[in-house]
mmCIF file of C-alpha atoms in Angstrom:
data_model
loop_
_atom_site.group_PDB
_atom_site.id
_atom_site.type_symbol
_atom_site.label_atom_id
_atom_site.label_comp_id
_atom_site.label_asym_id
_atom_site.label_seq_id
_atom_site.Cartn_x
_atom_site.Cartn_y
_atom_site.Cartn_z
ATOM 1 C CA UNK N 1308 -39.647 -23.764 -31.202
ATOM 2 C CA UNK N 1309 -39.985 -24.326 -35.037
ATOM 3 C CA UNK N 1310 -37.018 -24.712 -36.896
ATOM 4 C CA UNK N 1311 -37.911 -21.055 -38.915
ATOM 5 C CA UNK N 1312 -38.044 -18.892 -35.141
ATOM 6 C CA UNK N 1313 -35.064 -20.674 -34.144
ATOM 7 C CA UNK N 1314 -33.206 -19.904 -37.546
ATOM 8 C CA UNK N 1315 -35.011 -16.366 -36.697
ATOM 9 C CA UNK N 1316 -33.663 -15.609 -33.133
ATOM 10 C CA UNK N 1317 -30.190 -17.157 -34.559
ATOM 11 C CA UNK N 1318 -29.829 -14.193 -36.930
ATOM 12 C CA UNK N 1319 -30.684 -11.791 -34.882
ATOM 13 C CA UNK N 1320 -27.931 -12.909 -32.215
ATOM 14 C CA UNK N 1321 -25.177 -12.603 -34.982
ATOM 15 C CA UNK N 1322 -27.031 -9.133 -36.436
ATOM 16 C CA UNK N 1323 -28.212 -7.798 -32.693
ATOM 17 C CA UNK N 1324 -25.455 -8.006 -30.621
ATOM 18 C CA UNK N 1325 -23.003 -7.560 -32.993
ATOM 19 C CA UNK N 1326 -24.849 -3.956 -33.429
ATOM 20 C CA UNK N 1327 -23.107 -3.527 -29.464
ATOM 21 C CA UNK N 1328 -19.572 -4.411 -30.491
ATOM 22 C CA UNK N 1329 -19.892 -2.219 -33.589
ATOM 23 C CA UNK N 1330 -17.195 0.032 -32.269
ATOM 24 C CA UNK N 1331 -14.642 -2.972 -33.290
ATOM 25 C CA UNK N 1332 -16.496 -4.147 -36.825
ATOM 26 C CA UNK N 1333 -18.037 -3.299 -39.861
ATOM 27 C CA UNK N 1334 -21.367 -2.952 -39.004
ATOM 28 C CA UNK N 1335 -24.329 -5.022 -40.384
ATOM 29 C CA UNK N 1336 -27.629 -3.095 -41.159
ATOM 30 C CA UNK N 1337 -30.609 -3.391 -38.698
ATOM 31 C CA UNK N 1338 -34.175 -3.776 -40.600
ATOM 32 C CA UNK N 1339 -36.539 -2.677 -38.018
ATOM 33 C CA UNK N 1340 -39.566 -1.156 -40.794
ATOM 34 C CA UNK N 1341 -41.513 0.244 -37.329
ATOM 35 C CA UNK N 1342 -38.723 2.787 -36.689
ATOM 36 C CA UNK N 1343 -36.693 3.214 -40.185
ATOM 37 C CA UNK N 1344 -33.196 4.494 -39.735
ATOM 38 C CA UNK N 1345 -32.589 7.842 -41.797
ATOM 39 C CA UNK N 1346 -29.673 8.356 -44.615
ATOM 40 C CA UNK N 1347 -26.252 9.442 -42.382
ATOM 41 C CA UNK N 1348 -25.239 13.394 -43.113
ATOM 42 C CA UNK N 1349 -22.329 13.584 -45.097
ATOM 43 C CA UNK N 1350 -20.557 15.335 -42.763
ATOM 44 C CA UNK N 1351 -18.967 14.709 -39.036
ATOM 45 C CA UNK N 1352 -19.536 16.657 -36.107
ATOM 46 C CA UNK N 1353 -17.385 19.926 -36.669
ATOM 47 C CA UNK N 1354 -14.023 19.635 -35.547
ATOM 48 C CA UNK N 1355 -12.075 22.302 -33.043
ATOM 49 C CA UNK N 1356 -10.612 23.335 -36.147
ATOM 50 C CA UNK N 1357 -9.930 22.461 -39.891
ATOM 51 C CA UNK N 1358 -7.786 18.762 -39.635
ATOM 52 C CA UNK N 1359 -5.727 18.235 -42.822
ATOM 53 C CA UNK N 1360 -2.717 16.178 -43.978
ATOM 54 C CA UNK N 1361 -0.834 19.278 -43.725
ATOM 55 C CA UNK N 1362 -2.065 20.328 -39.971
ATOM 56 C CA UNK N 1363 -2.903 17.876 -38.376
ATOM 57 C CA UNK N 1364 -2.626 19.022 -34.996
ATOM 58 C CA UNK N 1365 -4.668 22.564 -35.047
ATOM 59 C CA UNK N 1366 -7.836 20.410 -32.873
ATOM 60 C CA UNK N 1367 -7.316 21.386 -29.455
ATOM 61 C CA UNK N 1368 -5.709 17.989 -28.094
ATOM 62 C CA UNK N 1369 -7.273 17.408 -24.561
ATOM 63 C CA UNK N 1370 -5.011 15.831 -21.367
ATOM 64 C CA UNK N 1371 -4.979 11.953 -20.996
ATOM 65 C CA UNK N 1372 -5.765 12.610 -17.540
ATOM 66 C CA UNK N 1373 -9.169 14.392 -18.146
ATOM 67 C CA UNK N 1374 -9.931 11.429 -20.138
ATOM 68 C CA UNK N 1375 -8.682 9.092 -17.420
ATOM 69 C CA UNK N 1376 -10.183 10.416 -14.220
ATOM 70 C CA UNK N 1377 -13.828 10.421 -15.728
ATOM 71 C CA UNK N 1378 -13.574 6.536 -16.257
ATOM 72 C CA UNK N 1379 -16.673 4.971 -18.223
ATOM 73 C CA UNK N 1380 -20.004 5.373 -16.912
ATOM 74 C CA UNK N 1381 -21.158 2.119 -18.303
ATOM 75 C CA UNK N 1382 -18.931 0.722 -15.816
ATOM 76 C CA UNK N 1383 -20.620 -2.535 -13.913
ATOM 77 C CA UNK N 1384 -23.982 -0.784 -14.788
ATOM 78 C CA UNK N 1385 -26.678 -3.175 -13.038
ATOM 79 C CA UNK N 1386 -29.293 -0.976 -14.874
ATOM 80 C CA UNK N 1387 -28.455 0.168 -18.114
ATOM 81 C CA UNK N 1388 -31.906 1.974 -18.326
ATOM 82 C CA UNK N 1389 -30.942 4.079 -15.773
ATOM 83 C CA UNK N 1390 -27.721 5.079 -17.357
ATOM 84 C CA UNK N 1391 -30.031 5.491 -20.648
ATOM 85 C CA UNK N 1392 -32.157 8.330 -18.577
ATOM 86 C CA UNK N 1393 -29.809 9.996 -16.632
ATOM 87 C CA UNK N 1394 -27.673 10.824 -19.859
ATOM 88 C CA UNK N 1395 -29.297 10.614 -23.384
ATOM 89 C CA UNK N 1396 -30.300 14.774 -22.829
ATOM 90 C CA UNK N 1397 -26.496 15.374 -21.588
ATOM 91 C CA UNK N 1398 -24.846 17.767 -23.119
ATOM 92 C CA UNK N 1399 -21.480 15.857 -22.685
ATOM 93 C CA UNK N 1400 -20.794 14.351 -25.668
ATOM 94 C CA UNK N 1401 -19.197 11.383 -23.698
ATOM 95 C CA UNK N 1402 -21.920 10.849 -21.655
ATOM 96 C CA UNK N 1403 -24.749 11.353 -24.318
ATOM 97 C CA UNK N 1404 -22.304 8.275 -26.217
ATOM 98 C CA UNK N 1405 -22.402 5.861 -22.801
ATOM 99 C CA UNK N 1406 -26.524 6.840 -22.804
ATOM 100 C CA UNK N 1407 -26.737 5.802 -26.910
ATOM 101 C CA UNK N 1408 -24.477 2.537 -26.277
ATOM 102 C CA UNK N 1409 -26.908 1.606 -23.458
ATOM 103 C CA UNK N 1410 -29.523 1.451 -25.517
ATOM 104 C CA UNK N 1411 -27.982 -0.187 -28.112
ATOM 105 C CA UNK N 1412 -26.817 -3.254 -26.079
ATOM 106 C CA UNK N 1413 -30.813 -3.720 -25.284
ATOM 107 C CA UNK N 1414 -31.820 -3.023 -28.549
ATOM 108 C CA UNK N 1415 -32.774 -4.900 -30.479
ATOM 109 C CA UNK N 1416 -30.728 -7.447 -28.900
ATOM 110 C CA UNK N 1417 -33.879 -8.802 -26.801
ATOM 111 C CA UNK N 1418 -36.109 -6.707 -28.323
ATOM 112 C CA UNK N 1419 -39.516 -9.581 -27.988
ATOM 113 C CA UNK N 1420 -41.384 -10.173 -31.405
ATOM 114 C CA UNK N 1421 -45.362 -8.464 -31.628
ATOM 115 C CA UNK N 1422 -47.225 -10.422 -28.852
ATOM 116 C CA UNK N 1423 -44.074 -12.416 -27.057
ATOM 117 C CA UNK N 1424 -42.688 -11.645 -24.002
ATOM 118 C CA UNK N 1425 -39.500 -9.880 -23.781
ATOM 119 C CA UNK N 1426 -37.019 -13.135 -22.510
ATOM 120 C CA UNK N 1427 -33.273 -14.332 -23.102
ATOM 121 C CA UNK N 1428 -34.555 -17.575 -23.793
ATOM 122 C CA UNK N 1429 -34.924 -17.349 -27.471
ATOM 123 C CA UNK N 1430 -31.442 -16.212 -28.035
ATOM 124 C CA UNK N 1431 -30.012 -18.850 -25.775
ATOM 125 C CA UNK N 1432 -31.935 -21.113 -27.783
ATOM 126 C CA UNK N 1433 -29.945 -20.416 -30.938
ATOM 127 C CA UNK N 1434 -26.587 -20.640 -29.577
ATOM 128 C CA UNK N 1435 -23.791 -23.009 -31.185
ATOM 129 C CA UNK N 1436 -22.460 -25.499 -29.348
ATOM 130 C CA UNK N 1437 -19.084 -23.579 -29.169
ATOM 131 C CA UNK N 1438 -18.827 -21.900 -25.782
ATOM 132 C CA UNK N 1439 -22.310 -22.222 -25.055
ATOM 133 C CA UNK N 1440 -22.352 -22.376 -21.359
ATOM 134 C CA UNK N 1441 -20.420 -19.304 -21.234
ATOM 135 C CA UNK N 1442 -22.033 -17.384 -23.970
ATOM 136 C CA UNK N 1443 -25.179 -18.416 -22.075
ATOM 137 C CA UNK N 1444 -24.487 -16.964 -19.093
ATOM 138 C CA UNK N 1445 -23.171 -13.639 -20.955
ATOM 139 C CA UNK N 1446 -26.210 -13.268 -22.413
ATOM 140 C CA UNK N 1447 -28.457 -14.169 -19.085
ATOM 141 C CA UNK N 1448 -26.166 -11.163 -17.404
ATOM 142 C CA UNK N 1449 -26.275 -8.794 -20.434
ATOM 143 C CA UNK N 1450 -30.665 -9.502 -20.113
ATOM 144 C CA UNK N 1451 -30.088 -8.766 -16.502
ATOM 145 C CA UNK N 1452 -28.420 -5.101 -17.018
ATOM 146 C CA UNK N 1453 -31.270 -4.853 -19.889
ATOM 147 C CA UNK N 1454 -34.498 -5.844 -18.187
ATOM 148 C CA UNK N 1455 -35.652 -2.766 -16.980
ATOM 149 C CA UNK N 1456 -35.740 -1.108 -20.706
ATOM 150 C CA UNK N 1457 -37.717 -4.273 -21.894
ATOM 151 C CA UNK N 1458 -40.347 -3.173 -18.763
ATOM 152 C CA UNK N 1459 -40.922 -0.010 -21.011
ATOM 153 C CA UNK N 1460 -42.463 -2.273 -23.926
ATOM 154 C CA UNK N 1461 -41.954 -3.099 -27.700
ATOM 155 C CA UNK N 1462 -43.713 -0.441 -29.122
ATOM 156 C CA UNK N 1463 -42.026 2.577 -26.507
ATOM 157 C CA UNK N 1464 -38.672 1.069 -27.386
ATOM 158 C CA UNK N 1465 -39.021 1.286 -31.243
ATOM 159 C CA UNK N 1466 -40.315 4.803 -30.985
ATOM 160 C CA UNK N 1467 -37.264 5.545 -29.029
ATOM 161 C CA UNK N 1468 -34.755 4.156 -31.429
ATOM 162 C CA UNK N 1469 -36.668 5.696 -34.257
ATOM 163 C CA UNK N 1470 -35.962 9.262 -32.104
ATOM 164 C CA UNK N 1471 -32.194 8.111 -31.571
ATOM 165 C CA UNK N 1472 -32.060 7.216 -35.305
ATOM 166 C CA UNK N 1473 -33.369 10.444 -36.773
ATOM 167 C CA UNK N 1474 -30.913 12.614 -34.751
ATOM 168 C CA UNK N 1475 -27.763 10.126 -35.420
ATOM 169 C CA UNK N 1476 -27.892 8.512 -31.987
ATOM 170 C CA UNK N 1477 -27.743 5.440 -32.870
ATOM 171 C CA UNK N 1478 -24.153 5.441 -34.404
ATOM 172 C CA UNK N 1479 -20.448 5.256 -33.141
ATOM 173 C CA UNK N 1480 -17.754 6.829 -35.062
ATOM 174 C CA UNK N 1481 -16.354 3.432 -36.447
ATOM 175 C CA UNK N 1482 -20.033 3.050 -38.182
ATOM 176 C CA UNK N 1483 -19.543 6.732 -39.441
ATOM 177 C CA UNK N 1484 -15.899 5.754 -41.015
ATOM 178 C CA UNK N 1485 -17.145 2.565 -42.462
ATOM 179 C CA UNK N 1486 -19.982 4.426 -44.081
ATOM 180 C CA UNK N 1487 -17.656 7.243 -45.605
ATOM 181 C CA UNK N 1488 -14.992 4.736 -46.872
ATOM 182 C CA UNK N 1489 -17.623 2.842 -48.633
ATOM 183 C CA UNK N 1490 -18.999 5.827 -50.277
ATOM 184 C CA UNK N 1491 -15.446 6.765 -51.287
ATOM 185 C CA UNK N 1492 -15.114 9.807 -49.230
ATOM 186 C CA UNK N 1493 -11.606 9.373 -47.219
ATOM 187 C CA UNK N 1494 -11.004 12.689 -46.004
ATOM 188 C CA UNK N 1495 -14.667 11.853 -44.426
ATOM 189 C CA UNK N 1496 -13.954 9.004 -42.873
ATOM 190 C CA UNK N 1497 -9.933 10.421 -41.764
ATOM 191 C CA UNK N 1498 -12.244 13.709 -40.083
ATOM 192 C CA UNK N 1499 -14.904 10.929 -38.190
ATOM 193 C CA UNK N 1500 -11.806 9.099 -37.245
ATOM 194 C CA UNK N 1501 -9.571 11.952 -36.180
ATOM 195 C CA UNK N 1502 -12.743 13.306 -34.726
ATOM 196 C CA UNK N 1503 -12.597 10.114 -32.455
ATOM 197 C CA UNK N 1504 -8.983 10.093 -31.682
ATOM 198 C CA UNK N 1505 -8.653 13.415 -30.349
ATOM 199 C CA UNK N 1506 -12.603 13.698 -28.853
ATOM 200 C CA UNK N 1507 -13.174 12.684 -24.832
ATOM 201 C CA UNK N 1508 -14.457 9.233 -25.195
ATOM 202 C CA UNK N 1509 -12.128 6.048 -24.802
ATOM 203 C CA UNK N 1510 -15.168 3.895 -26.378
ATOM 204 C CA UNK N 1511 -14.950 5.750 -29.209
ATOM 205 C CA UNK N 1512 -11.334 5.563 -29.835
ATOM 206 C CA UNK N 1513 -11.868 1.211 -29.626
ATOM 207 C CA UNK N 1514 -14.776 1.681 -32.293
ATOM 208 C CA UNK N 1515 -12.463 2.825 -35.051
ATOM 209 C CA UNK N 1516 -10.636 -0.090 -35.162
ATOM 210 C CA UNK N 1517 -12.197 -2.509 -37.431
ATOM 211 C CA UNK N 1518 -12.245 -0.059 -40.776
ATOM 212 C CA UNK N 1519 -8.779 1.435 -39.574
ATOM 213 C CA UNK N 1520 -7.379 -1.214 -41.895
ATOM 214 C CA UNK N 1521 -9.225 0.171 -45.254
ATOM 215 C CA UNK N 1522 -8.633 3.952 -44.108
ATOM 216 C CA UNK N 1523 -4.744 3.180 -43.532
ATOM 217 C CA UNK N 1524 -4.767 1.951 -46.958
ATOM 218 C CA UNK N 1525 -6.860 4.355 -48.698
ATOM 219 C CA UNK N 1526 -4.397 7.560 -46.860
ATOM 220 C CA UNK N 1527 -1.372 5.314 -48.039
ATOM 221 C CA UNK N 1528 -2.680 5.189 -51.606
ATOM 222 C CA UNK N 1529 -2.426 8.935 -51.790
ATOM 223 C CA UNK N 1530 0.519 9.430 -51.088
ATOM 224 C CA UNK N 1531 4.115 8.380 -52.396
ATOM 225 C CA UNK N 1532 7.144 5.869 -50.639
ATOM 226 C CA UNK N 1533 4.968 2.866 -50.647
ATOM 227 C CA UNK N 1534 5.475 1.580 -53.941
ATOM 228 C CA UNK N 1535 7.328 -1.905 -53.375
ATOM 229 C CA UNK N 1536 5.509 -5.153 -52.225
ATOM 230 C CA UNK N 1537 7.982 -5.344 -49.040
ATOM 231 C CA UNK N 1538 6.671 -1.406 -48.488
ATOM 232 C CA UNK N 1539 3.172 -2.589 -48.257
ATOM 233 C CA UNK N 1540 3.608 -5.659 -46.318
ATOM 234 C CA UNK N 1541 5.385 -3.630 -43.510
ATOM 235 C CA UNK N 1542 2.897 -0.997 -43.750
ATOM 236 C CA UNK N 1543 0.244 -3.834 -43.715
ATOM 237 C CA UNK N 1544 1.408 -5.254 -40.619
ATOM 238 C CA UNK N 1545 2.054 -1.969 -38.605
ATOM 239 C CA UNK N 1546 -1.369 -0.688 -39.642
ATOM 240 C CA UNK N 1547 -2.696 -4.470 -38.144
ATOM 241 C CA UNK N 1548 -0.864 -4.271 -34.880
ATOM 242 C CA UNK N 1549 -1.981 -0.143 -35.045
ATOM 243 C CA UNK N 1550 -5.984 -1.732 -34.916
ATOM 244 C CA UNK N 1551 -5.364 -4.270 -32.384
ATOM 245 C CA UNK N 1552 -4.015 -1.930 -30.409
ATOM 246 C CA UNK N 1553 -6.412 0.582 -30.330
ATOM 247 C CA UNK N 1554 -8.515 -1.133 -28.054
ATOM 248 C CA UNK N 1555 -6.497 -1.585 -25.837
ATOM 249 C CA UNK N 1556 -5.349 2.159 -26.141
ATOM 250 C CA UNK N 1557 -8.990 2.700 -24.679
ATOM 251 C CA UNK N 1558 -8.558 0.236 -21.827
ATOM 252 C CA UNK N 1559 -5.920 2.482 -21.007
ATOM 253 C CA UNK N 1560 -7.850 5.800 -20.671
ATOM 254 C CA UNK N 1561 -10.742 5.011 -18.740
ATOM 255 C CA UNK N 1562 -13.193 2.226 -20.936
ATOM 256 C CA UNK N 1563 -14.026 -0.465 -18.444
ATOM 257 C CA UNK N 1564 -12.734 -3.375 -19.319
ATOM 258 C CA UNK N 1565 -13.237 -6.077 -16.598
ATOM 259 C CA UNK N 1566 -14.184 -8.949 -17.133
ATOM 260 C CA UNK N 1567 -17.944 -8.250 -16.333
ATOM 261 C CA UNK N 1568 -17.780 -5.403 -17.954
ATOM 262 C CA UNK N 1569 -20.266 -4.809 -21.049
ATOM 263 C CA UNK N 1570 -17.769 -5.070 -23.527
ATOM 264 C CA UNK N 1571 -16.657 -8.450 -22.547
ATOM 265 C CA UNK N 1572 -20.083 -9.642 -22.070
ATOM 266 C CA UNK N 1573 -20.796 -8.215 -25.563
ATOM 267 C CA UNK N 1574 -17.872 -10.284 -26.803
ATOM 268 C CA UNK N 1575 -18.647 -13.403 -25.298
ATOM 269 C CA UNK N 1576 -22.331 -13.506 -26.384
ATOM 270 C CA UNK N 1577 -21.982 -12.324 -29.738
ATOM 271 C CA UNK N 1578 -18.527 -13.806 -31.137
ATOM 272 C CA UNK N 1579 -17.710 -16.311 -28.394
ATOM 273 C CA UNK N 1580 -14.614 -14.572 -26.838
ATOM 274 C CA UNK N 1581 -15.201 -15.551 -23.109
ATOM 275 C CA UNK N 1582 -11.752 -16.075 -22.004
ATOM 276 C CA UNK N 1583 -10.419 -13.505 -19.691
ATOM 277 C CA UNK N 1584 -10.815 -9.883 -19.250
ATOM 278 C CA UNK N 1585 -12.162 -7.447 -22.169
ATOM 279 C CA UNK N 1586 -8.343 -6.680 -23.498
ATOM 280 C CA UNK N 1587 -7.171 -10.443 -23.404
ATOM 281 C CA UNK N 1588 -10.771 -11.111 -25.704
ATOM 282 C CA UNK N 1589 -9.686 -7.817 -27.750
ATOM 283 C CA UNK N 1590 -6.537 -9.440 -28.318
ATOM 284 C CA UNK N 1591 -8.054 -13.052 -29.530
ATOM 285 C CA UNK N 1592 -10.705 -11.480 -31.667
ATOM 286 C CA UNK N 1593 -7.581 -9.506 -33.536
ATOM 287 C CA UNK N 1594 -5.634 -12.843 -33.779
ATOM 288 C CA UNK N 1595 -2.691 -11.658 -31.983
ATOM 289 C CA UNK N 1596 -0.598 -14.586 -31.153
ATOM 290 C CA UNK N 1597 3.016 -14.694 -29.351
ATOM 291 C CA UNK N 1598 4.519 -13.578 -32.397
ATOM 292 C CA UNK N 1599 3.105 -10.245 -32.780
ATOM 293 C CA UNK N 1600 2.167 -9.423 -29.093
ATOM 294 C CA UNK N 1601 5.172 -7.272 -28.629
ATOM 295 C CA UNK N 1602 4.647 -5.129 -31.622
ATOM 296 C CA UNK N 1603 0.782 -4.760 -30.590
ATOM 297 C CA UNK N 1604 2.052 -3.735 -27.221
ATOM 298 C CA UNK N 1605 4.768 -0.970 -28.295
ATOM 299 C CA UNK N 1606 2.087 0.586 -30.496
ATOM 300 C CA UNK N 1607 -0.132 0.744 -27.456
ATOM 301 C CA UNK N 1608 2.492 2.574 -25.922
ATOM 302 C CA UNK N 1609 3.407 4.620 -28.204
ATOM 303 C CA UNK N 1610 -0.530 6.138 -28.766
ATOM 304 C CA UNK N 1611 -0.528 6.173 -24.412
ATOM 305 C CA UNK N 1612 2.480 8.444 -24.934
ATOM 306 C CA UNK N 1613 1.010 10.930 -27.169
ATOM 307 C CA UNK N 1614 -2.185 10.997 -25.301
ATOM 308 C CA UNK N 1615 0.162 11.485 -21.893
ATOM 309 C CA UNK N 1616 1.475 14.419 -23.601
ATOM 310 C CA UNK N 1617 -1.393 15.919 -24.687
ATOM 311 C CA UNK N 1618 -1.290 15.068 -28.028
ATOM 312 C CA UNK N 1619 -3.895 12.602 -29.247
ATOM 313 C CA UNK N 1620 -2.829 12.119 -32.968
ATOM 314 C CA UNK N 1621 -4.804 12.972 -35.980
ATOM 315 C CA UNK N 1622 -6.104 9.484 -38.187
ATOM 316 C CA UNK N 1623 -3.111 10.332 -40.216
ATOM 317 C CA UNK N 1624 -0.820 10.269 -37.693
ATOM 318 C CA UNK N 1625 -1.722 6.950 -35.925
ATOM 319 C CA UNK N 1626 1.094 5.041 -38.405
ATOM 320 C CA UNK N 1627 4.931 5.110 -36.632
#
């Protein structure tokens, strides 16, 4: 392999993969010029009802339990394709999510260049050093779950994402927040979070947690009492332990996350978090050490309460 494909596949390891994960990061853009991906509306999905700072609890707030018994159909999917057909026409919003995140742990991950043949090999090629025999075998088992999309061909895939792209099917909520707090629209991004929080989808919940950091500080910045440096250091580290827990919050209520389970694999291939189940690589990717696992596990329980209750919180609620 020349040194430019292997600097080639290495990219789009970091940029592919990580497009999987996105419900934990800031997303990176995907330049795919077959199958463009249109400008995002500037507004969410309608709520159940108008969410403000001053009502934040008028959405309908549906049962843990609901949320709990369904469990995640991407659980130890073998054939990811299958899960791709059975629900990307669902009209469950939940189920028409696990149908888009398929897809979008095939593609473009091991998406094969014009005129190769669809493979793991290249990817494994451009691994580090660091972890490589387990990120290895994550990504061998991650091609396994994705080999029967790759049967359908290059060209079949890229018209599908380009279908999936034009009607916003490509995109978890955390993507949607990240988009809206760049653009400077908070009570966007607080509405595609909230929207999150109180919908019927555990993955979703985990994919708000990498820009809950920006959004807790934007929503703090409008409002008064956190005027002193000490202020915004506590705030700083509740609104940390808040994100980290989050994740785990959707372990909780039904996301599977075994140590085989996508997530995990996702993890291990793309950022080289191997060790242990999906929560314990949650954990490691959000640096929680000894120090501040307790406080990351009383917010967890705090959020299990509410949603135990019946009363998912609103994005501006998710702060103690």
């Amino acid at each position: 392999m020349s040194a430019l494909r292997h600097r080639w596949w290495a990219g789009l390891l970091t940029v592919a993969l990580a497009t999987g994960v996105a419900w934990w990061h800031r997303p990176l853009p995907l330049r795919l010029p077959e199958a463009p991906t249109p400008p995002l509306a500037l507004m969410p999905p309608p709520l159940q009802a108008k969410v403000d700072s001053d009502s934040p609890r008028q959405t309908a707030a549906p049962a843990v339990v609901k949320l709990a018994v369904l469990g995640d159909p991407l659980a130890e999917s073998h054939d990811l394709l299958q899960i791709f057909q059975r629900y990307h026409d669902s009209d469950d919003p939940r189920l028409k999510a696990a149908a888009r995140r398929a897809f979008s742990a095939c593609t473009p991950a091991f998406l094969p260049r014009p005129g190769e043949t669809p493979s793991p090999e290249p990817l494994i090629a451009a691994l580090p050093p660091t972890q490589r025999i387990a990120r290895e075998e994550a990504l061998r088992a991650l091609y396994a779950r994705c080999h029967s999309f790759m049967g359908l061909g290059r060209d079949a895939l890229l018209a599908m994402r380009g279908d999936l792209a034009a009607n916003g099917g490509l995109r978890e909520a955390g993507q949607h927040v990240n988009d809206q707090l760049a653009a400077g629209n908070v009570e966007l991004a607080s509405r595609w979070a909230t929207q999150a929080l109180r919908g019927n989808d555990a993955a979703s919940i985990a994919s708000i947690a990498g820009p809950l950091g920006t959004l807790f500080e934007k929503l703090s910045s409008a409002r008064a009492g956190v005027d002193t440096a000490a202020d915004r250091t506590v705030a700083a580290g509740l609104a940390a332990d808040v994100a980290a827990a989050l994740p785990l919050l959707a372990c909780d209520l039904g996301m599977d996350c075994s140590n085989r389970s996508l997530a995990a694999l996702q993890l291990c291939a793309s950022e080289g978090q191997c060790e242990g189940d999906a929560e314990a690589r949650f954990l490691a990717r959000a640096g929680v050490d000894a120090d501040r696992m307790a406080g990351v596990q009383a917010q967890r329980r705090r959020l299990l309460d509410l949603y135990r209750q019946g009363r998912p919180p609103a994005a501006g609620e998710l702060l103690p």
